[in-house]
Every structure is written in structure tokens, then in C-alpha cells.
Amino acid sequence: MEQFLRQRSAHHAAGSIRAYGSILRRLATSANKRVGSLRPADFEDFFYGPGGLAEKAGRGTLAGYRNRIKQFLSYCHRREWHRLGPEALLDGIDNRSGSQNRNRYRMTRAEIRRLIAAAEDPRDAALVWFVGCTGVRISEAIAMHVRDLSFAKGELYVTLPKTYEEVTYPLSSDLEGALRSWLTHYTEQVGTLKRSYRLFPPYHRVKFAPGGGLTKAGQYNPARPISDPGGDILHPMAERAGIELESGDGWHTLRRSFARILYDDAVHLGHDAALRIVQAALNHKSVKTTERYLGLTAERKQFVQMIKGKPFLTVDLDPGKIADLNERRAGRG
């Protein structure tokens, strides 16, 4: 660490070096192990564990911490002091503060359907159906092509941007109906769909066309991805639907909503591994990341309310012989 700081001091101001030194020394104290022994879980604990950075730091501050640690890990990786690169070690760190992530807005099924009903374009409705039924990231959704959809097999093929791994998703019956309806409209607009076409295309912009004249605005452009799916699509839809999205909310709100709905369904159906099911669906490497998506703080509070000051192993005995601890404390007052 000291060697890294000395090298940085040749090109950075003293204040910047102090900031690097402060966070790296806190990391060293928290992890209490050599650099080569650090694992992704150590960084997740440092950021999101009890007393971690996310309890008090906001999103911007966390991003700064993550960037400084990333620079240090890159330095170590180039010198082969650690076999894992910074991306792998920091994969579970999303720069969001713990309080923000636990309390972020999650839509119900009814709210998602209301959002879909507010769509003015069949493409936009299909895109919300897609993310709402699969939980994929919006970057993964708009990167898809027509060839990535198989109605015959009931499958979707999504490429993960971090690893370029292709993951197969199941096609639910309602999503299939929505996609069939959208592709029918899409075909009517551009003709027979080629396998290389974008599944969710943007519009052509008004511009001069070859040979003179203007390209007609409003036509789909199957060759390019959507550039701003948040500002151009989701936020206007939410406003029309009467759904208030706070600063920072967007397509990831749908991903979190999918996760929570799937988790609640799995618990209701009696699946013992509900959390692992959601982890697999979201392609999270760490179950701690999944817990933050689900916002399990409410369940934690309910657990505390169920247990604190009440009998547990003796609850099946004669209630008359059991004194509620809260009532006893109140009586003393």
C-alpha cells in the first residue's frame, strides 16, 4: 500500500493522496489480511456489512471509495500480487448506499401493468413486459436481436455484458403474448424481420436521405440500439401512469421489482431456497447483492417484532404463567 501511495504522490496532489491512504488503511484494518488473500466477500463486508461504508456514505461518496480501491487493486494485479483483477473483486459493489438500496421503490404487479397500459408505442409496452418478466438489465434488453428469441423452445438468450456469457431465460406465457403482439406490429412497420434486427429498435432521426429528401421521422431503425431508454421511454410512461419515480429510479426499479415479486412467489409456494432462486434469476455472484435488491430490511424488522420481549420456546405453555417482557418493563416505569 505504501509503495502504491508513493507512486501516486508523484502525479497527484497531497489531498488526493491522503484520501487514497485513508480509505486503503480502513480497508486494511477491516479485512486484516494480505492483499493476495482478499476475496470479493471482504469488499462486500467492507462496503455493506455491519458498520460498513454504505451505512453513512451516499452514492457519490461510495463511487469515489470504489474508484480509489479499484486503482489500488489494478496496481496490485499488474504486479501479480493478486490473481484476480479489480472487476472480479469489486463485482458486488454497486456504489449505492445501504440505506438507499434497502428503501428503493419496488413496483407491484398492478403498478407494472399500469405502467404498460400508459405506453403510447407497442415497442415501449413490450420493453416493460420484457424487463418486468425477466429482471434483465436494460442494457441487456436493448442489446438483444430478433435471433435471441425462440418461441418454439420458449426461451430467450441474453448476453451478459460483464462476462459475455449467454444465459437462457424462460419465456412466460404473458411475455410471449406481448412479444408476439409487438413483433406483429414491428413487421407491419419495417417488413419481414431479419434475425440481425434489434428486438427493440429506436426511431430514425430526421435527416437528409441519400438522393435528396428527408428520412421520415417515426420509422423504426432496426440496425441500431435505443440510446436513452430511461429519458425517452420509461419516465414519460411513469408520469402518464401516475407513478412517481424518484431521482435515481429507472429501469433498475423494474429489475428490483421483478426480484421482489419472484422472491415473494417462491416463499408463498414453499420453496426453501427462495433467495437462491432469485440470485440465479438475476445472475448475481453474491447472495448479499440479491439481499440488497430484495430490500429484506422489512423482514428483519418483522423478525425483531416477533421475538423481542416475547416468549419463544415457552410460548406453548400456559399463557397465564408467562409474563410479556414489554408489559413487565412498562410496569416498572
Tab-separated table of C-alpha atoms in Angstrom:
chain	number	residue	atom	x	y	z
A	1	MET	CA	0.000	0.000	0.000
A	2	GLU	CA	2.745	2.459	0.924
A	3	GLN	CA	4.520	1.719	-2.354
A	4	PHE	CA	1.316	2.480	-4.269
A	5	LEU	CA	0.855	5.758	-2.378
A	6	ARG	CA	4.427	6.836	-3.068
A	7	GLN	CA	3.981	6.249	-6.771
A	8	ARG	CA	0.672	8.168	-6.828
A	9	SER	CA	2.205	11.097	-4.931
A	10	ALA	CA	4.401	11.886	-7.935
A	11	HIS	CA	1.353	12.728	-10.050
A	12	HIS	CA	-1.380	13.707	-7.587
A	13	ALA	CA	-1.980	16.463	-5.061
A	14	ALA	CA	-1.355	15.852	-1.382
A	15	GLY	CA	-5.082	15.947	-0.605
A	16	SER	CA	-5.761	13.205	-3.126
A	17	ILE	CA	-3.013	11.021	-1.626
A	18	ARG	CA	-4.488	11.496	1.847
A	19	ALA	CA	-7.884	10.381	0.531
A	20	TYR	CA	-6.326	7.254	-1.024
A	21	GLY	CA	-4.381	6.498	2.145
A	22	SER	CA	-7.406	6.957	4.387
A	23	ILE	CA	-9.691	4.505	2.578
A	24	LEU	CA	-6.936	1.930	1.979
A	25	ARG	CA	-5.919	1.927	5.641
A	26	ARG	CA	-9.556	1.482	6.651
A	27	LEU	CA	-9.755	-1.456	4.244
A	28	ALA	CA	-6.576	-2.981	5.684
A	29	THR	CA	-7.951	-2.671	9.221
A	30	SER	CA	-11.325	-4.131	8.230
A	31	ALA	CA	-10.049	-7.094	6.204
A	32	ASN	CA	-6.956	-7.753	8.359
A	33	LYS	CA	-5.231	-9.872	5.720
A	34	ARG	CA	-2.628	-9.623	2.978
A	35	VAL	CA	-3.613	-8.264	-0.442
A	36	GLY	CA	-3.209	-11.638	-2.134
A	37	SER	CA	-5.714	-13.205	0.267
A	38	LEU	CA	-8.519	-10.692	-0.316
A	39	ARG	CA	-11.768	-12.064	-1.739
A	40	PRO	CA	-14.932	-10.385	-3.130
A	41	ALA	CA	-16.726	-11.085	0.159
A	42	ASP	CA	-14.144	-8.966	2.008
A	43	PHE	CA	-15.027	-5.939	-0.097
A	44	GLU	CA	-18.771	-6.536	0.229
A	45	ASP	CA	-18.393	-6.690	4.001
A	46	PHE	CA	-16.276	-3.522	3.935
A	47	PHE	CA	-18.970	-1.662	1.986
A	48	TYR	CA	-22.212	-3.296	3.135
A	49	GLY	CA	-21.511	-5.282	6.291
A	50	PRO	CA	-22.244	-4.076	9.844
A	51	GLY	CA	-20.531	-0.730	10.294
A	52	GLY	CA	-19.630	-0.703	6.578
A	53	LEU	CA	-19.125	2.344	4.396
A	54	ALA	CA	-22.662	2.251	2.983
A	55	GLU	CA	-24.292	2.885	6.341
A	56	LYS	CA	-23.287	6.542	6.285
A	57	ALA	CA	-21.889	7.323	2.830
A	58	GLY	CA	-24.050	8.378	-0.088
A	59	ARG	CA	-23.875	7.093	-3.625
A	60	GLY	CA	-21.329	9.642	-4.869
A	61	THR	CA	-19.023	9.080	-1.922
A	62	LEU	CA	-19.221	5.309	-2.358
A	63	ALA	CA	-18.341	5.702	-6.028
A	64	GLY	CA	-15.225	7.619	-5.010
A	65	TYR	CA	-14.234	4.954	-2.494
A	66	ARG	CA	-14.752	2.212	-5.051
A	67	ASN	CA	-12.676	4.034	-7.655
A	68	ARG	CA	-9.738	4.538	-5.268
A	69	ILE	CA	-9.784	0.906	-4.224
A	70	LYS	CA	-10.053	-0.142	-7.861
A	71	GLN	CA	-6.930	1.855	-8.736
A	72	PHE	CA	-5.052	0.166	-5.914
A	73	LEU	CA	-6.224	-3.319	-6.960
A	74	SER	CA	-5.235	-2.644	-10.573
A	75	TYR	CA	-1.771	-1.695	-9.353
A	76	CYS	CA	-1.546	-4.951	-7.362
A	77	HIS	CA	-2.907	-7.060	-10.216
A	78	ARG	CA	-0.345	-5.704	-12.717
A	79	ARG	CA	2.408	-6.765	-10.325
A	80	GLU	CA	0.788	-10.184	-9.875
A	81	TRP	CA	0.260	-9.631	-6.161
A	82	HIS	CA	-3.299	-10.849	-6.647
A	83	ARG	CA	-4.522	-13.298	-9.267
A	84	LEU	CA	-7.987	-11.682	-9.510
A	85	GLY	CA	-8.467	-8.361	-11.255
A	86	PRO	CA	-10.299	-5.385	-9.712
A	87	GLU	CA	-13.530	-6.045	-11.636
A	88	ALA	CA	-13.833	-9.536	-10.187
A	89	LEU	CA	-13.043	-8.407	-6.658
A	90	LEU	CA	-15.449	-5.458	-6.747
A	91	ASP	CA	-18.244	-7.160	-8.677
A	92	GLY	CA	-20.657	-6.992	-5.737
A	93	ILE	CA	-20.136	-3.265	-5.130
A	94	ASP	CA	-22.740	-1.112	-6.885
A	95	ASN	CA	-21.900	2.301	-5.370
A	96	ARG	CA	-25.302	2.646	-3.740
A	97	SER	CA	-25.573	3.429	-0.088
A	98	GLY	CA	-27.075	0.668	2.019
A	99	SER	CA	-29.988	2.798	3.204
A	100	GLN	CA	-30.771	3.899	-0.336
A	101	ASN	CA	-30.714	0.397	-1.744
A	102	ARG	CA	-32.799	-1.131	1.036
A	103	ASN	CA	-35.513	1.507	0.720
A	104	ARG	CA	-35.610	1.921	-3.043
A	105	TYR	CA	-39.005	1.851	-4.696
A	106	ARG	CA	-40.273	-1.521	-5.907
A	107	MET	CA	-43.401	-1.798	-8.019
A	108	THR	CA	-46.203	-4.275	-7.504
A	109	ARG	CA	-47.586	-6.377	-10.352
A	110	ALA	CA	-50.538	-3.995	-10.626
A	111	GLU	CA	-48.244	-0.960	-10.898
A	112	ILE	CA	-46.176	-2.589	-13.631
A	113	ARG	CA	-49.367	-3.375	-15.571
A	114	ARG	CA	-50.447	0.236	-15.086
A	115	LEU	CA	-47.093	1.352	-16.478
A	116	ILE	CA	-47.577	-0.874	-19.518
A	117	ALA	CA	-51.080	0.493	-20.091
A	118	ALA	CA	-49.613	4.015	-20.241
A	119	ALA	CA	-47.338	3.146	-23.185
A	120	GLU	CA	-48.041	5.090	-26.363
A	121	ASP	CA	-45.901	2.799	-28.511
A	122	PRO	CA	-46.182	-1.023	-28.739
A	123	ARG	CA	-42.387	-1.197	-28.544
A	124	ASP	CA	-42.351	0.581	-25.191
A	125	ALA	CA	-45.054	-1.684	-23.773
A	126	ALA	CA	-43.139	-4.755	-24.964
A	127	LEU	CA	-39.913	-3.488	-23.415
A	128	VAL	CA	-41.554	-3.049	-19.998
A	129	TRP	CA	-43.116	-6.508	-20.334
A	130	PHE	CA	-39.671	-7.871	-21.163
A	131	VAL	CA	-37.782	-6.364	-18.230
A	132	GLY	CA	-40.689	-6.875	-15.837
A	133	CYS	CA	-40.954	-10.602	-16.647
A	134	THR	CA	-37.231	-11.420	-16.797
A	135	GLY	CA	-35.476	-8.943	-14.500
A	136	VAL	CA	-32.713	-8.375	-17.067
A	137	ARG	CA	-30.774	-5.132	-17.063
A	138	ILE	CA	-31.994	-2.570	-19.577
A	139	SER	CA	-28.557	-2.638	-21.267
A	140	GLU	CA	-29.039	-6.374	-21.836
A	141	ALA	CA	-32.575	-5.913	-23.154
A	142	ILE	CA	-31.808	-3.230	-25.738
A	143	ALA	CA	-28.769	-5.215	-26.931
A	144	MET	CA	-30.936	-8.161	-27.964
A	145	HIS	CA	-31.670	-9.134	-31.564
A	146	VAL	CA	-34.586	-10.945	-33.117
A	147	ARG	CA	-32.438	-14.092	-33.292
A	148	ASP	CA	-32.195	-14.123	-29.480
A	149	LEU	CA	-35.852	-15.100	-29.151
A	150	SER	CA	-37.211	-18.630	-29.703
A	151	PHE	CA	-40.970	-19.094	-29.430
A	152	ALA	CA	-40.578	-22.749	-30.425
A	153	LYS	CA	-38.387	-23.500	-27.401
A	154	GLY	CA	-39.965	-20.935	-25.103
A	155	GLU	CA	-36.579	-19.340	-24.463
A	156	LEU	CA	-34.709	-16.048	-24.552
A	157	TYR	CA	-30.945	-15.806	-24.992
A	158	VAL	CA	-29.363	-12.885	-23.146
A	159	THR	CA	-25.672	-11.986	-23.302
A	160	LEU	CA	-24.270	-10.687	-20.020
A	161	PRO	CA	-22.113	-7.607	-20.699
A	162	LYS	CA	-19.637	-8.270	-17.877
A	163	THR	CA	-18.656	-11.775	-18.951
A	164	TYR	CA	-20.118	-12.043	-22.472
A	165	GLU	CA	-21.732	-15.260	-21.282
A	166	GLU	CA	-25.020	-16.216	-22.966
A	167	VAL	CA	-27.726	-17.052	-20.437
A	168	THR	CA	-31.005	-18.770	-21.281
A	169	TYR	CA	-34.173	-17.292	-19.784
A	170	PRO	CA	-37.575	-18.999	-19.734
A	171	LEU	CA	-40.361	-17.305	-21.679
A	172	SER	CA	-43.501	-16.807	-19.594
A	173	SER	CA	-46.876	-17.082	-21.311
A	174	ASP	CA	-47.822	-13.431	-20.795
A	175	LEU	CA	-44.439	-12.212	-22.040
A	176	GLU	CA	-44.788	-14.457	-25.095
A	177	GLY	CA	-48.159	-12.906	-25.875
A	178	ALA	CA	-46.753	-9.392	-25.501
A	179	LEU	CA	-43.744	-10.149	-27.722
A	180	ARG	CA	-45.878	-11.782	-30.418
A	181	SER	CA	-48.105	-8.717	-30.483
A	182	TRP	CA	-45.098	-6.396	-30.656
A	183	LEU	CA	-43.372	-8.363	-33.431
A	184	THR	CA	-46.562	-8.303	-35.487
A	185	HIS	CA	-46.617	-4.512	-35.239
A	186	TYR	CA	-42.861	-4.343	-35.882
A	187	THR	CA	-43.262	-6.397	-39.071
A	188	GLU	CA	-46.054	-4.148	-40.278
A	189	GLN	CA	-43.743	-1.162	-39.903
A	190	VAL	CA	-40.486	-2.459	-41.433
A	191	GLY	CA	-41.427	-5.598	-43.379
A	192	THR	CA	-40.131	-9.108	-42.824
A	193	LEU	CA	-37.925	-9.175	-39.753
A	194	LYS	CA	-34.316	-10.241	-40.232
A	195	ARG	CA	-32.596	-12.226	-37.496
A	196	SER	CA	-29.992	-9.462	-37.205
A	197	TYR	CA	-32.587	-6.767	-36.449
A	198	ARG	CA	-32.692	-5.253	-32.976
A	199	LEU	CA	-35.505	-6.708	-30.916
A	200	PHE	CA	-36.299	-3.230	-29.570
A	201	PRO	CA	-35.235	-0.643	-32.172
A	202	PRO	CA	-35.032	3.155	-31.850
A	203	TYR	CA	-36.670	5.567	-34.246
A	204	HIS	CA	-34.953	7.058	-37.252
A	205	ARG	CA	-33.997	10.648	-36.649
A	206	VAL	CA	-34.991	13.264	-39.183
A	207	LYS	CA	-32.036	13.662	-41.525
A	208	PHE	CA	-31.184	14.037	-45.179
A	209	ALA	CA	-31.570	10.767	-47.038
A	210	PRO	CA	-29.342	9.618	-49.940
A	211	GLY	CA	-30.581	11.080	-53.205
A	212	GLY	CA	-32.292	14.031	-51.542
A	213	GLY	CA	-35.274	14.402	-49.285
A	214	LEU	CA	-35.606	13.607	-45.600
A	215	THR	CA	-35.806	10.362	-43.688
A	216	LYS	CA	-39.307	10.081	-42.288
A	217	ALA	CA	-39.374	10.529	-38.525
A	218	GLY	CA	-41.263	7.871	-36.613
A	219	GLN	CA	-39.951	4.891	-38.566
A	220	TYR	CA	-38.107	2.202	-36.646
A	221	ASN	CA	-34.404	1.804	-37.284
A	222	PRO	CA	-33.741	-1.955	-36.807
A	223	ALA	CA	-29.970	-1.612	-37.177
A	224	ARG	CA	-29.268	0.483	-34.080
A	225	PRO	CA	-29.875	0.202	-30.304
A	226	ILE	CA	-32.009	2.613	-28.307
A	227	SER	CA	-29.750	5.370	-26.963
A	228	ASP	CA	-31.739	6.697	-23.988
A	229	PRO	CA	-34.349	4.169	-22.807
A	230	GLY	CA	-34.798	5.971	-19.499
A	231	GLY	CA	-35.446	9.543	-20.530
A	232	ASP	CA	-37.159	8.717	-23.830
A	233	ILE	CA	-39.323	5.797	-22.705
A	234	LEU	CA	-39.675	4.919	-19.031
A	235	HIS	CA	-40.002	8.280	-17.291
A	236	PRO	CA	-42.668	9.649	-19.661
A	237	MET	CA	-44.613	6.391	-19.252
A	238	ALA	CA	-44.392	6.584	-15.461
A	239	GLU	CA	-45.607	10.180	-15.493
A	240	ARG	CA	-48.633	9.258	-17.630
A	241	ALA	CA	-49.344	6.291	-15.339
A	242	GLY	CA	-49.200	8.480	-12.235
A	243	ILE	CA	-46.209	6.576	-10.864
A	244	GLU	CA	-43.684	8.826	-9.146
A	245	LEU	CA	-40.090	7.828	-9.787
A	246	GLU	CA	-37.528	9.461	-7.539
A	247	SER	CA	-34.117	10.648	-8.632
A	248	GLY	CA	-32.068	7.572	-9.479
A	249	ASP	CA	-35.082	5.375	-10.151
A	250	GLY	CA	-35.422	3.967	-13.644
A	251	TRP	CA	-35.278	0.651	-15.437
A	252	HIS	CA	-33.424	-0.837	-12.478
A	253	THR	CA	-36.599	-0.211	-10.489
A	254	LEU	CA	-38.269	-2.835	-12.684
A	255	ARG	CA	-35.373	-5.227	-12.108
A	256	ARG	CA	-35.695	-4.811	-8.329
A	257	SER	CA	-39.474	-5.177	-8.619
A	258	PHE	CA	-39.117	-8.425	-10.560
A	259	ALA	CA	-36.741	-9.729	-7.889
A	260	ARG	CA	-39.119	-8.934	-5.043
A	261	ILE	CA	-42.157	-10.406	-6.819
A	262	LEU	CA	-40.261	-13.598	-7.664
A	263	TYR	CA	-38.992	-13.910	-4.092
A	264	ASP	CA	-42.463	-13.472	-2.582
A	265	ASP	CA	-43.889	-16.027	-5.043
A	266	ALA	CA	-41.175	-18.536	-4.186
A	267	VAL	CA	-41.793	-18.117	-0.451
A	268	HIS	CA	-45.556	-18.435	-0.951
A	269	LEU	CA	-45.073	-21.661	-2.922
A	270	GLY	CA	-42.960	-23.078	-0.115
A	271	HIS	CA	-39.550	-23.061	-1.790
A	272	ASP	CA	-36.863	-23.352	0.886
A	273	ALA	CA	-34.247	-21.753	-1.360
A	274	ALA	CA	-36.257	-18.665	-2.384
A	275	LEU	CA	-33.256	-16.374	-2.056
A	276	ARG	CA	-31.084	-18.666	-4.185
A	277	ILE	CA	-33.794	-18.810	-6.861
A	278	VAL	CA	-33.763	-15.028	-7.167
A	279	GLN	CA	-29.958	-14.967	-7.130
A	280	ALA	CA	-29.932	-17.370	-10.088
A	281	ALA	CA	-32.575	-15.355	-11.947
A	282	LEU	CA	-30.602	-12.111	-11.562
A	283	ASN	CA	-27.240	-13.774	-12.307
A	284	HIS	CA	-25.720	-12.403	-9.113
A	285	LYS	CA	-22.432	-13.917	-7.989
A	286	SER	CA	-23.041	-12.895	-4.396
A	287	VAL	CA	-26.211	-13.634	-2.459
A	288	LYS	CA	-25.580	-10.431	-0.479
A	289	THR	CA	-26.192	-8.419	-3.631
A	290	THR	CA	-29.502	-10.249	-4.048
A	291	GLU	CA	-30.489	-9.448	-0.469
A	292	ARG	CA	-29.944	-5.755	-1.138
A	293	TYR	CA	-32.078	-5.936	-4.274
A	294	LEU	CA	-34.896	-7.539	-2.332
A	295	GLY	CA	-34.791	-4.986	0.466
A	296	LEU	CA	-35.097	-7.566	3.230
A	297	THR	CA	-34.886	-4.912	5.950
A	298	ALA	CA	-38.664	-5.097	6.417
A	299	GLU	CA	-38.448	-8.829	7.120
A	300	ARG	CA	-35.653	-8.152	9.604
A	301	LYS	CA	-37.850	-5.657	11.461
A	302	GLN	CA	-40.765	-8.108	11.498
A	303	PHE	CA	-38.464	-10.766	12.931
A	304	VAL	CA	-37.385	-8.416	15.713
A	305	GLN	CA	-41.009	-7.523	16.500
A	306	MET	CA	-41.947	-11.194	16.648
A	307	ILE	CA	-39.192	-12.129	19.085
A	308	LYS	CA	-38.195	-9.132	21.181
A	309	GLY	CA	-39.633	-9.263	24.700
A	310	LYS	CA	-41.901	-12.240	23.931
A	311	PRO	CA	-41.683	-15.941	24.854
A	312	PHE	CA	-40.294	-18.257	22.220
A	313	LEU	CA	-39.509	-21.767	23.492
A	314	THR	CA	-42.145	-21.422	26.222
A	315	VAL	CA	-44.930	-19.975	24.059
A	316	ASP	CA	-46.820	-23.302	24.064
A	317	LEU	CA	-47.032	-23.385	27.858
A	318	ASP	CA	-49.848	-21.904	29.940
A	319	PRO	CA	-50.027	-18.258	28.808
A	320	GLY	CA	-51.036	-17.302	32.341
A	321	LYS	CA	-47.619	-18.316	33.599
A	322	ILE	CA	-45.791	-16.233	31.021
A	323	ALA	CA	-45.302	-12.533	31.522
A	324	ASP	CA	-44.796	-10.340	28.467
A	325	LEU	CA	-41.393	-8.687	28.978
A	326	ASN	CA	-42.545	-5.397	27.446
A	327	GLU	CA	-45.507	-5.240	29.840
A	328	ARG	CA	-43.215	-6.032	32.787
A	329	ARG	CA	-40.841	-3.221	31.780
A	330	ALA	CA	-43.737	-0.800	31.412
A	331	GLY	CA	-44.986	-1.748	34.898
A	332	ARG	CA	-41.615	-0.927	36.391
A	333	GLY	CA	-41.778	2.527	34.909
